[in-house]
Coordinates of C-alpha atoms in Angstrom, one line a residue:
X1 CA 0.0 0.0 0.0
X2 CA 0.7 3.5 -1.0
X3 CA 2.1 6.1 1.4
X4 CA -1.0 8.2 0.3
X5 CA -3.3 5.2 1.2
X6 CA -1.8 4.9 4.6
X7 CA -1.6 8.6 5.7
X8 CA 1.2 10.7 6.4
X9 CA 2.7 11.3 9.8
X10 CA 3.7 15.0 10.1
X11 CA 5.2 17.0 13.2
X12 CA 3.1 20.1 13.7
X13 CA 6.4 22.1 12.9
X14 CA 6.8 20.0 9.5
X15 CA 3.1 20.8 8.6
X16 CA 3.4 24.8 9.6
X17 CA 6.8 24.7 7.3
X18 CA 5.1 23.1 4.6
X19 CA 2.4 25.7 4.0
X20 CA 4.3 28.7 3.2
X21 CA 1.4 31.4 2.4
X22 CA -2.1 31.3 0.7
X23 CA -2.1 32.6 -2.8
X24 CA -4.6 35.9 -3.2
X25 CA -5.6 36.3 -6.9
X26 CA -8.6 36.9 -8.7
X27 CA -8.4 33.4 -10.1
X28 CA -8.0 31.8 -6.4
X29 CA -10.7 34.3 -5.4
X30 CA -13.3 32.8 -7.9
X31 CA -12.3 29.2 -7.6
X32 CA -13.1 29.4 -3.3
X33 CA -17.2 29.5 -4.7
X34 CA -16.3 25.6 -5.6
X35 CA -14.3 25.1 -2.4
X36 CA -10.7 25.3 -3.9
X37 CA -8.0 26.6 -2.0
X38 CA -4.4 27.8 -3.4
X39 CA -1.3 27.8 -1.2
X40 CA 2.3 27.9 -2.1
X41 CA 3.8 25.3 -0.3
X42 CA 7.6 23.8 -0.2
X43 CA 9.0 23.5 -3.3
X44 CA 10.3 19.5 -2.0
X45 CA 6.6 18.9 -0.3
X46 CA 4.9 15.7 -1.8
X47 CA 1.5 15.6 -2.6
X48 CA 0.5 13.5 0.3
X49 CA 2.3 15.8 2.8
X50 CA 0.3 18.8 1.9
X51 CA -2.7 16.8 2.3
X52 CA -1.7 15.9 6.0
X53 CA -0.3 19.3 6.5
X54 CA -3.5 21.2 5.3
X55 CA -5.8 18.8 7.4
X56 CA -3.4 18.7 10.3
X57 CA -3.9 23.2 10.1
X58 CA -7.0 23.8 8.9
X59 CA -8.8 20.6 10.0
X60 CA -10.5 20.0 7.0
X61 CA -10.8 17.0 5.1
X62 CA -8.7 17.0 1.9
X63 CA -10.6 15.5 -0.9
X64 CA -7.0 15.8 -3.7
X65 CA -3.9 18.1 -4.0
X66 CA -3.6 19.2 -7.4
X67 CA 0.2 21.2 -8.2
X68 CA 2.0 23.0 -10.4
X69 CA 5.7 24.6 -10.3
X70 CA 6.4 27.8 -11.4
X71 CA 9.6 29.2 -12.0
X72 CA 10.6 32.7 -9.8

């Protein structure tokens, strides 16, 4: 079994590392109507750790991570 399918064990430190800022744009303004939410995050955080990191934080359930690196 998958990391992802057993869940990821994160210090609170790890988790408040991960999570760097949310990103305020009129894109990531629009898309919060269908419950999306943008962070930059760690550029070596895997998709499972900012799933445990945003539910460990926010204490929400995290249905997927979707990324994308930008250069900058």
């Amino acid at each position: 079994m998958s990391e992802a399918k057993k869940g990821i064990t994160l210090s609170r430190e790890r988790a408040y590392d991960i999570i760097l800022s949310p990103v305020i744009t009129e894109k990531a303004t629009m898309i919060t109507d269908k419950n999306f939410v943008t962070f930059k995050v760690l550029g070596d955080a895997t998709k499972p750790e900012i799933k445990a990191a945003v539910e460990m934080v926010f204490g929400v359930t995290v249905k997927a991570v979707n990324t994308i690196t930008v250069k900058g």
